[in-house]
Structure formats: structure tokens, C-alpha cells
């Protein structure tokens, strides 16, 4: 029993660490975008909006885990781990296409000076990857994993 | 894969949260299992069957073999 409690405490500490770490990273990223993209234009608002959506997803998953923990249930189990793995695999596949699209078309589409264009593409790429991962994760956590052999 | 989890839960008067607690999983996992949206690992299937004091093949039914 004591061992189970110790494991739970350790896991809770690890979860809290990752929650805090992602909150710090998101805040710093928001600050970096806000301060370096002055004066704010449409694309800067899009980036900051994407950041807000990411924070929303993180908060949602955090609250779900906390609710389970409060009911005395496991916040993570084999299904949640498989969903994360499946989401990561799918997100990687989509991200490759997204980067190709960004590098081929986006640079020519956005009419702003060169340094900012590169910065915007990188920012869009990073946030896009995170968003794709979180949306896929969210979708799979609602739809479930029907068949292990499914791609 | 179909399961008899919902029926057996009703038989034993267990809520989804009770069963999740006994098996050591999240409530959502029980929901997915009942809807046939997730094929559990052998260990989880064994743990669930043990809660109902039944054999795995009596709780989980494969559509095609």
C-alpha cells in the first residue's frame, strides 16, 4: 500500500513538473512572439491565437487528469498512453506535409520583409506541429482506438 | 470486439467509476471498452474478467476469429 502511495506521489510530482514546464514554455513563447512581432499585424494575431488554442488544449487535458485523480482513478492508463503514441505518430506524418507546404508556398505568400518571413515560417511550423499533435490527441481521445492494425 | 462489461457491471451493481477504480484505469477507458471502441491488452482483459470472477472469453467476445 505504501509503495502504491509512493508511486502515486512520484507520478503526481512528474505530472506537475511537466504541467509547469509547458506553462513556462508557452508563456515565454507568447512573450517572444508579442515582443518581437511588434507592431502586431494579422499573422502575429494568428500566431498568438494558435498559442492560446494550445494553452487551452493543455489546460483541458490537465483538468481531465485532475478530475480522474480526484475520483481516486488513474490519470493515465494503457489507453491514454496508446492514444498519445498514436497521436504522435499521426502528427509526425501530417507535420512533414505541413513543413513542405510552409517552405514551398508560405514564404512567397506572406508579403512582409525577409527576416520576419523566416521567423514567421518557423513560428508557424513549430506551433503547427504542436497544434496538429494536440488536435489528433484530442480527436483520438474522443473517438478511441478501434483496431490496433489501423494506421 | 464486443464486451459484456455493461451487463456484468449492472449485475454486480458497479458504476463505471467503481470498475475503473478496481481495474486501475480511467473512467473513459471503461466507456470506450463498453462501446467496443478499444481492444484492451491481455492484462487489462484479465484484470476486468477477474473483477467479475469470470473467464476472459466470457467477458470479451471476438467478432471474427
PDB file of C-alpha atoms in Angstrom:
ATOM      1  CA  UNK A   1       0.000   0.000   0.000  1.00  0.00           C
ATOM      2  CA  UNK A   2       2.840   2.350   0.984  1.00  0.00           C
ATOM      3  CA  UNK A   3       4.605   1.514  -2.280  1.00  0.00           C
ATOM      4  CA  UNK A   4       1.462   2.377  -4.294  1.00  0.00           C
ATOM      5  CA  UNK A   5       1.152   5.725  -2.481  1.00  0.00           C
ATOM      6  CA  UNK A   6       4.838   6.476  -3.132  1.00  0.00           C
ATOM      7  CA  UNK A   7       4.401   5.678  -6.829  1.00  0.00           C
ATOM      8  CA  UNK A   8       1.322   7.924  -6.969  1.00  0.00           C
ATOM      9  CA  UNK A   9       3.170  10.778  -5.241  1.00  0.00           C
ATOM     10  CA  UNK A  10       6.127  10.396  -7.607  1.00  0.00           C
ATOM     11  CA  UNK A  11       3.847  10.362 -10.651  1.00  0.00           C
ATOM     12  CA  UNK A  12       1.939  13.416  -9.365  1.00  0.00           C
ATOM     13  CA  UNK A  13       5.244  15.287  -8.970  1.00  0.00           C
ATOM     14  CA  UNK A  14       6.292  14.338 -12.518  1.00  0.00           C
ATOM     15  CA  UNK A  15       2.873  15.423 -13.902  1.00  0.00           C
ATOM     16  CA  UNK A  16       3.046  18.729 -12.013  1.00  0.00           C
ATOM     17  CA  UNK A  17       6.574  19.311 -13.323  1.00  0.00           C
ATOM     18  CA  UNK A  18       5.511  18.780 -16.942  1.00  0.00           C
ATOM     19  CA  UNK A  19       2.397  20.928 -16.496  1.00  0.00           C
ATOM     20  CA  UNK A  20       4.517  23.730 -15.040  1.00  0.00           C
ATOM     21  CA  UNK A  21       7.214  23.298 -17.692  1.00  0.00           C
ATOM     22  CA  UNK A  22       4.701  23.572 -20.549  1.00  0.00           C
ATOM     23  CA  UNK A  23       3.098  26.618 -18.886  1.00  0.00           C
ATOM     24  CA  UNK A  24       6.523  28.329 -18.659  1.00  0.00           C
ATOM     25  CA  UNK A  25       7.413  27.453 -22.269  1.00  0.00           C
ATOM     26  CA  UNK A  26       4.046  28.709 -23.554  1.00  0.00           C
ATOM     27  CA  UNK A  27       4.341  31.956 -21.570  1.00  0.00           C
ATOM     28  CA  UNK A  28       7.892  32.573 -22.812  1.00  0.00           C
ATOM     29  CA  UNK A  29       6.843  31.796 -26.388  1.00  0.00           C
ATOM     30  CA  UNK A  30       3.891  34.193 -26.106  1.00  0.00           C
ATOM     31  CA  UNK A  31       6.235  36.882 -24.735  1.00  0.00           C
ATOM     32  CA  UNK A  32       8.781  36.267 -27.505  1.00  0.00           C
ATOM     33  CA  UNK A  33       6.123  36.449 -30.219  1.00  0.00           C
ATOM     34  CA  UNK A  34       4.473  39.503 -28.681  1.00  0.00           C
ATOM     35  CA  UNK A  35       7.710  41.456 -28.244  1.00  0.00           C
ATOM     36  CA  UNK A  36       9.436  40.520 -31.497  1.00  0.00           C
ATOM     37  CA  UNK A  37       6.475  40.817 -33.849  1.00  0.00           C
ATOM     38  CA  UNK A  38       5.742  44.457 -32.977  1.00  0.00           C
ATOM     39  CA  UNK A  39       3.862  46.195 -34.471  1.00  0.00           C
ATOM     40  CA  UNK A  40       1.293  43.404 -34.346  1.00  0.00           C
ATOM     41  CA  UNK A  41      -0.214  42.502 -37.722  1.00  0.00           C
ATOM     42  CA  UNK A  42      -2.769  39.903 -38.830  1.00  0.00           C
ATOM     43  CA  UNK A  43      -0.323  36.956 -38.911  1.00  0.00           C
ATOM     44  CA  UNK A  44       1.002  37.841 -35.461  1.00  0.00           C
ATOM     45  CA  UNK A  45      -2.543  37.675 -34.131  1.00  0.00           C
ATOM     46  CA  UNK A  46      -2.988  34.295 -35.853  1.00  0.00           C
ATOM     47  CA  UNK A  47       0.160  33.014 -34.117  1.00  0.00           C
ATOM     48  CA  UNK A  48      -0.904  34.329 -30.730  1.00  0.00           C
ATOM     49  CA  UNK A  49      -4.362  32.801 -31.306  1.00  0.00           C
ATOM     50  CA  UNK A  50      -2.764  29.433 -32.102  1.00  0.00           C
ATOM     51  CA  UNK A  51      -0.780  29.745 -28.883  1.00  0.00           C
ATOM     52  CA  UNK A  52      -3.989  30.392 -26.933  1.00  0.00           C
ATOM     53  CA  UNK A  53      -5.583  27.282 -28.506  1.00  0.00           C
ATOM     54  CA  UNK A  54      -2.532  25.209 -27.483  1.00  0.00           C
ATOM     55  CA  UNK A  55      -2.774  26.534 -23.914  1.00  0.00           C
ATOM     56  CA  UNK A  56      -6.497  25.681 -23.945  1.00  0.00           C
ATOM     57  CA  UNK A  57      -5.806  22.089 -25.013  1.00  0.00           C
ATOM     58  CA  UNK A  58      -3.105  21.694 -22.357  1.00  0.00           C
ATOM     59  CA  UNK A  59      -5.469  23.038 -19.730  1.00  0.00           C
ATOM     60  CA  UNK A  60      -8.238  20.681 -20.896  1.00  0.00           C
ATOM     61  CA  UNK A  61      -6.002  17.592 -20.681  1.00  0.00           C
ATOM     62  CA  UNK A  62      -4.686  18.753 -17.310  1.00  0.00           C
ATOM     63  CA  UNK A  63      -8.199  19.221 -15.915  1.00  0.00           C
ATOM     64  CA  UNK A  64      -9.289  15.787 -17.247  1.00  0.00           C
ATOM     65  CA  UNK A  65      -6.325  14.136 -15.496  1.00  0.00           C
ATOM     66  CA  UNK A  66      -7.011  16.095 -12.308  1.00  0.00           C
ATOM     67  CA  UNK A  67     -10.700  15.060 -12.345  1.00  0.00           C
ATOM     68  CA  UNK A  68      -9.732  11.392 -12.598  1.00  0.00           C
ATOM     69  CA  UNK A  69      -7.185  11.790  -9.820  1.00  0.00           C
ATOM     70  CA  UNK A  70      -9.807  13.441  -7.606  1.00  0.00           C
ATOM     71  CA  UNK A  71     -12.160  10.469  -8.115  1.00  0.00           C
ATOM     72  CA  UNK A  72      -9.364   8.174  -6.948  1.00  0.00           C
ATOM     73  CA  UNK A  73      -8.766   6.927 -10.504  1.00  0.00           C
ATOM     74  CA  UNK A  74      -5.596   6.687 -12.542  1.00  0.00           C
ATOM     75  CA  UNK A  75      -4.951   9.902 -14.507  1.00  0.00           C
ATOM     76  CA  UNK A  76      -3.039   7.846 -17.117  1.00  0.00           C
ATOM     77  CA  UNK A  77      -3.531   4.256 -18.226  1.00  0.00           C
ATOM     78  CA  UNK A  78      -2.679   1.995 -21.163  1.00  0.00           C
ATOM     79  CA  UNK A  79      -5.354   3.549 -23.416  1.00  0.00           C
ATOM     80  CA  UNK A  80      -4.228   7.129 -22.737  1.00  0.00           C
ATOM     81  CA  UNK A  81      -0.604   6.097 -23.429  1.00  0.00           C
ATOM     82  CA  UNK A  82      -1.588   4.383 -26.688  1.00  0.00           C
ATOM     83  CA  UNK A  83      -3.627   7.432 -27.722  1.00  0.00           C
ATOM     84  CA  UNK A  84      -0.602   9.682 -27.116  1.00  0.00           C
ATOM     85  CA  UNK A  85       1.659   7.348 -29.118  1.00  0.00           C
ATOM     86  CA  UNK A  86      -0.862   7.092 -31.982  1.00  0.00           C
ATOM     87  CA  UNK A  87      -1.357  10.892 -31.956  1.00  0.00           C
ATOM     88  CA  UNK A  88       2.417  11.459 -32.044  1.00  0.00           C
ATOM     89  CA  UNK A  89       2.808   9.082 -34.997  1.00  0.00           C
ATOM     90  CA  UNK A  90      -0.042  10.676 -36.963  1.00  0.00           C
ATOM     91  CA  UNK A  91       1.085  14.212 -36.086  1.00  0.00           C
ATOM     92  CA  UNK A  92       4.591  13.442 -37.348  1.00  0.00           C
ATOM     93  CA  UNK A  93       3.173  12.268 -40.679  1.00  0.00           C
ATOM     94  CA  UNK A  94       0.991  15.397 -41.062  1.00  0.00           C
ATOM     95  CA  UNK A  95       3.814  17.690 -39.881  1.00  0.00           C
ATOM     96  CA  UNK A  96       6.091  16.581 -42.725  1.00  0.00           C
ATOM     97  CA  UNK A  97       3.412  17.622 -45.228  1.00  0.00           C
ATOM     98  CA  UNK A  98       2.807  20.869 -43.327  1.00  0.00           C
ATOM     99  CA  UNK A  99       6.533  21.792 -43.382  1.00  0.00           C
ATOM    100  CA  UNK A 100       6.706  21.035 -47.097  1.00  0.00           C
ATOM    101  CA  UNK A 101       3.695  23.270 -47.680  1.00  0.00           C
ATOM    102  CA  UNK A 102       5.133  26.014 -45.448  1.00  0.00           C
ATOM    103  CA  UNK A 103       8.553  26.025 -47.088  1.00  0.00           C
ATOM    104  CA  UNK A 104       7.315  25.775 -50.663  1.00  0.00           C
ATOM    105  CA  UNK A 105       4.364  28.185 -50.599  1.00  0.00           C
ATOM    106  CA  UNK A 106       4.188  30.198 -47.398  1.00  0.00           C
ATOM    107  CA  UNK A 107       7.396  32.207 -47.868  1.00  0.00           C
ATOM    108  CA  UNK A 108       6.025  33.627 -51.120  1.00  0.00           C
ATOM    109  CA  UNK A 109       2.505  34.123 -49.821  1.00  0.00           C
ATOM    110  CA  UNK A 110       3.209  36.472 -46.911  1.00  0.00           C
ATOM    111  CA  UNK A 111       4.117  39.988 -48.041  1.00  0.00           C
ATOM    112  CA  UNK A 112       6.451  41.032 -45.213  1.00  0.00           C
ATOM    113  CA  UNK A 113      10.193  41.666 -45.079  1.00  0.00           C
ATOM    114  CA  UNK A 114      12.560  38.684 -45.347  1.00  0.00           C
ATOM    115  CA  UNK A 115      13.778  38.285 -41.767  1.00  0.00           C
ATOM    116  CA  UNK A 116      10.258  38.347 -40.393  1.00  0.00           C
ATOM    117  CA  UNK A 117       9.078  35.902 -43.069  1.00  0.00           C
ATOM    118  CA  UNK A 118      11.641  33.306 -41.996  1.00  0.00           C
ATOM    119  CA  UNK A 119      10.766  33.883 -38.356  1.00  0.00           C
ATOM    120  CA  UNK A 120       7.054  33.611 -39.103  1.00  0.00           C
ATOM    121  CA  UNK A 121       7.510  30.373 -41.054  1.00  0.00           C
ATOM    122  CA  UNK A 122       9.484  28.837 -38.198  1.00  0.00           C
ATOM    123  CA  UNK A 123       6.932  30.047 -35.645  1.00  0.00           C
ATOM    124  CA  UNK A 124       4.041  28.746 -37.766  1.00  0.00           C
ATOM    125  CA  UNK A 125       5.830  25.431 -38.231  1.00  0.00           C
ATOM    126  CA  UNK A 126       6.506  24.955 -34.510  1.00  0.00           C
ATOM    127  CA  UNK A 127       3.026  25.950 -33.425  1.00  0.00           C
ATOM    128  CA  UNK A 128       1.501  23.982 -36.294  1.00  0.00           C
ATOM    129  CA  UNK A 129       3.264  20.800 -35.204  1.00  0.00           C
ATOM    130  CA  UNK A 130       2.108  21.223 -31.621  1.00  0.00           C
ATOM    131  CA  UNK A 131      -1.440  22.031 -32.735  1.00  0.00           C
ATOM    132  CA  UNK A 132      -1.604  19.040 -35.091  1.00  0.00           C
ATOM    133  CA  UNK A 133      -0.404  16.785 -32.266  1.00  0.00           C
ATOM    134  CA  UNK A 134      -2.886  18.171 -29.728  1.00  0.00           C
ATOM    135  CA  UNK A 135      -5.835  18.095 -32.156  1.00  0.00           C
ATOM    136  CA  UNK A 136      -5.019  14.500 -33.156  1.00  0.00           C
ATOM    137  CA  UNK A 137      -4.675  13.585 -29.477  1.00  0.00           C
ATOM    138  CA  UNK A 138      -7.995  15.257 -28.673  1.00  0.00           C
ATOM    139  CA  UNK A 139      -9.715  13.520 -31.624  1.00  0.00           C
ATOM    140  CA  UNK A 140      -8.380  10.089 -30.675  1.00  0.00           C
ATOM    141  CA  UNK A 141      -9.264  10.608 -27.006  1.00  0.00           C
ATOM    142  CA  UNK A 142     -12.878  11.157 -28.126  1.00  0.00           C
ATOM    143  CA  UNK A 143     -13.036   8.597 -30.957  1.00  0.00           C
ATOM    144  CA  UNK A 144     -10.997   5.821 -29.334  1.00  0.00           C
ATOM    145  CA  UNK A 145      -8.702   3.303 -30.972  1.00  0.00           C
ATOM    146  CA  UNK A 146     -10.823   0.677 -32.685  1.00  0.00           C
ATOM    147  CA  UNK A 147      -8.234  -1.601 -34.144  1.00  0.00           C
ATOM    148  CA  UNK A 148      -4.558  -1.997 -33.337  1.00  0.00           C
ATOM    149  CA  UNK A 149      -3.755  -2.673 -37.002  1.00  0.00           C
ATOM    150  CA  UNK A 150      -5.389   0.585 -38.105  1.00  0.00           C
ATOM    151  CA  UNK A 151      -2.999   3.225 -39.487  1.00  0.00           C
TER     152      UNK A 151
ATOM    153  CA  UNK B   1     -14.582  -6.940 -30.267  1.00  0.00           C
ATOM    154  CA  UNK B   2     -17.777  -6.942 -28.205  1.00  0.00           C
ATOM    155  CA  UNK B   3     -17.862  -6.974 -24.433  1.00  0.00           C
ATOM    156  CA  UNK B   4     -20.366  -7.853 -21.747  1.00  0.00           C
ATOM    157  CA  UNK B   5     -18.893  -5.298 -19.343  1.00  0.00           C
ATOM    158  CA  UNK B   6     -22.022  -3.120 -19.166  1.00  0.00           C
ATOM    159  CA  UNK B   7     -24.268  -6.109 -18.499  1.00  0.00           C
ATOM    160  CA  UNK B   8     -21.898  -7.553 -15.875  1.00  0.00           C
ATOM    161  CA  UNK B   9     -21.489  -4.167 -14.233  1.00  0.00           C
ATOM    162  CA  UNK B  10     -25.265  -3.918 -13.862  1.00  0.00           C
ATOM    163  CA  UNK B  11     -25.348  -7.461 -12.479  1.00  0.00           C
ATOM    164  CA  UNK B  12     -22.744  -6.614  -9.809  1.00  0.00           C
ATOM    165  CA  UNK B  13     -24.184  -3.145  -9.179  1.00  0.00           C
ATOM    166  CA  UNK B  14     -20.969  -1.380 -10.144  1.00  0.00           C
ATOM    167  CA  UNK B  15     -20.654   2.082 -11.637  1.00  0.00           C
ATOM    168  CA  UNK B  16     -18.099   2.863 -14.350  1.00  0.00           C
ATOM    169  CA  UNK B  17     -16.033   4.693 -11.730  1.00  0.00           C
ATOM    170  CA  UNK B  18     -16.167   1.680  -9.354  1.00  0.00           C
ATOM    171  CA  UNK B  19     -14.980  -0.671 -12.077  1.00  0.00           C
ATOM    172  CA  UNK B  20     -12.283   1.768 -13.233  1.00  0.00           C
ATOM    173  CA  UNK B  21     -11.026   2.013  -9.644  1.00  0.00           C
ATOM    174  CA  UNK B  22     -10.930  -1.777  -9.243  1.00  0.00           C
ATOM    175  CA  UNK B  23      -9.118  -2.303 -12.550  1.00  0.00           C
ATOM    176  CA  UNK B  24      -6.808   0.711 -12.111  1.00  0.00           C
ATOM    177  CA  UNK B  25      -7.775   2.607 -15.270  1.00  0.00           C
ATOM    178  CA  UNK B  26      -9.519   5.873 -16.173  1.00  0.00           C
ATOM    179  CA  UNK B  27     -13.317   6.044 -16.408  1.00  0.00           C
ATOM    180  CA  UNK B  28     -13.011   6.962 -20.109  1.00  0.00           C
ATOM    181  CA  UNK B  29     -11.303   3.634 -20.765  1.00  0.00           C
ATOM    182  CA  UNK B  30     -14.312   1.759 -19.356  1.00  0.00           C
ATOM    183  CA  UNK B  31     -16.595   3.898 -21.574  1.00  0.00           C
ATOM    184  CA  UNK B  32     -14.549   3.007 -24.682  1.00  0.00           C
ATOM    185  CA  UNK B  33     -14.479  -0.678 -23.735  1.00  0.00           C
ATOM    186  CA  UNK B  34     -18.251  -0.782 -23.276  1.00  0.00           C
ATOM    187  CA  UNK B  35     -18.771   0.898 -26.658  1.00  0.00           C
ATOM    188  CA  UNK B  36     -16.390  -1.574 -28.308  1.00  0.00           C
ATOM    189  CA  UNK B  37     -14.107   1.290 -29.324  1.00  0.00           C
ATOM    190  CA  UNK B  38     -10.975  -0.164 -27.753  1.00  0.00           C
ATOM    191  CA  UNK B  39      -9.393  -3.590 -27.761  1.00  0.00           C
ATOM    192  CA  UNK B  40      -7.729  -3.943 -24.347  1.00  0.00           C
ATOM    193  CA  UNK B  41      -4.381  -5.575 -23.662  1.00  0.00           C
ATOM    194  CA  UNK B  42      -4.428  -9.129 -22.385  1.00  0.00           C
ATOM    195  CA  UNK B  43      -3.522  -7.867 -18.910  1.00  0.00           C
ATOM    196  CA  UNK B  44      -6.415  -5.406 -18.794  1.00  0.00           C
ATOM    197  CA  UNK B  45      -8.839  -8.015 -20.136  1.00  0.00           C
ATOM    198  CA  UNK B  46      -7.607 -10.400 -17.434  1.00  0.00           C
ATOM    199  CA  UNK B  47      -7.965  -7.746 -14.697  1.00  0.00           C
ATOM    200  CA  UNK B  48     -11.533  -6.924 -15.794  1.00  0.00           C
ATOM    201  CA  UNK B  49     -12.546 -10.586 -16.004  1.00  0.00           C
ATOM    202  CA  UNK B  50     -11.120 -11.144 -12.530  1.00  0.00           C
ATOM    203  CA  UNK B  51     -13.324  -8.363 -11.118  1.00  0.00           C
ATOM    204  CA  UNK B  52     -16.390 -10.205 -12.481  1.00  0.00           C
ATOM    205  CA  UNK B  53     -14.958 -13.607 -11.446  1.00  0.00           C
ATOM    206  CA  UNK B  54     -15.324 -14.886 -14.997  1.00  0.00           C
ATOM    207  CA  UNK B  55     -13.139 -16.177 -17.822  1.00  0.00           C
ATOM    208  CA  UNK B  56     -11.809 -13.670 -20.367  1.00  0.00           C
ATOM    209  CA  UNK B  57     -13.745 -15.318 -23.224  1.00  0.00           C
ATOM    210  CA  UNK B  58     -16.980 -14.916 -21.266  1.00  0.00           C
ATOM    211  CA  UNK B  59     -16.477 -11.161 -20.933  1.00  0.00           C
ATOM    212  CA  UNK B  60     -14.888 -10.313 -24.283  1.00  0.00           C
ATOM    213  CA  UNK B  61     -16.359 -11.714 -27.485  1.00  0.00           C
ATOM    214  CA  UNK B  62     -14.390 -11.580 -30.733  1.00  0.00           C
ATOM    215  CA  UNK B  63     -16.473 -10.708 -33.814  1.00  0.00           C
ATOM    216  CA  UNK B  64     -14.433 -12.942 -36.096  1.00  0.00           C
ATOM    217  CA  UNK B  65     -11.708 -15.447 -35.309  1.00  0.00           C
TER     218      UNK B  65
END
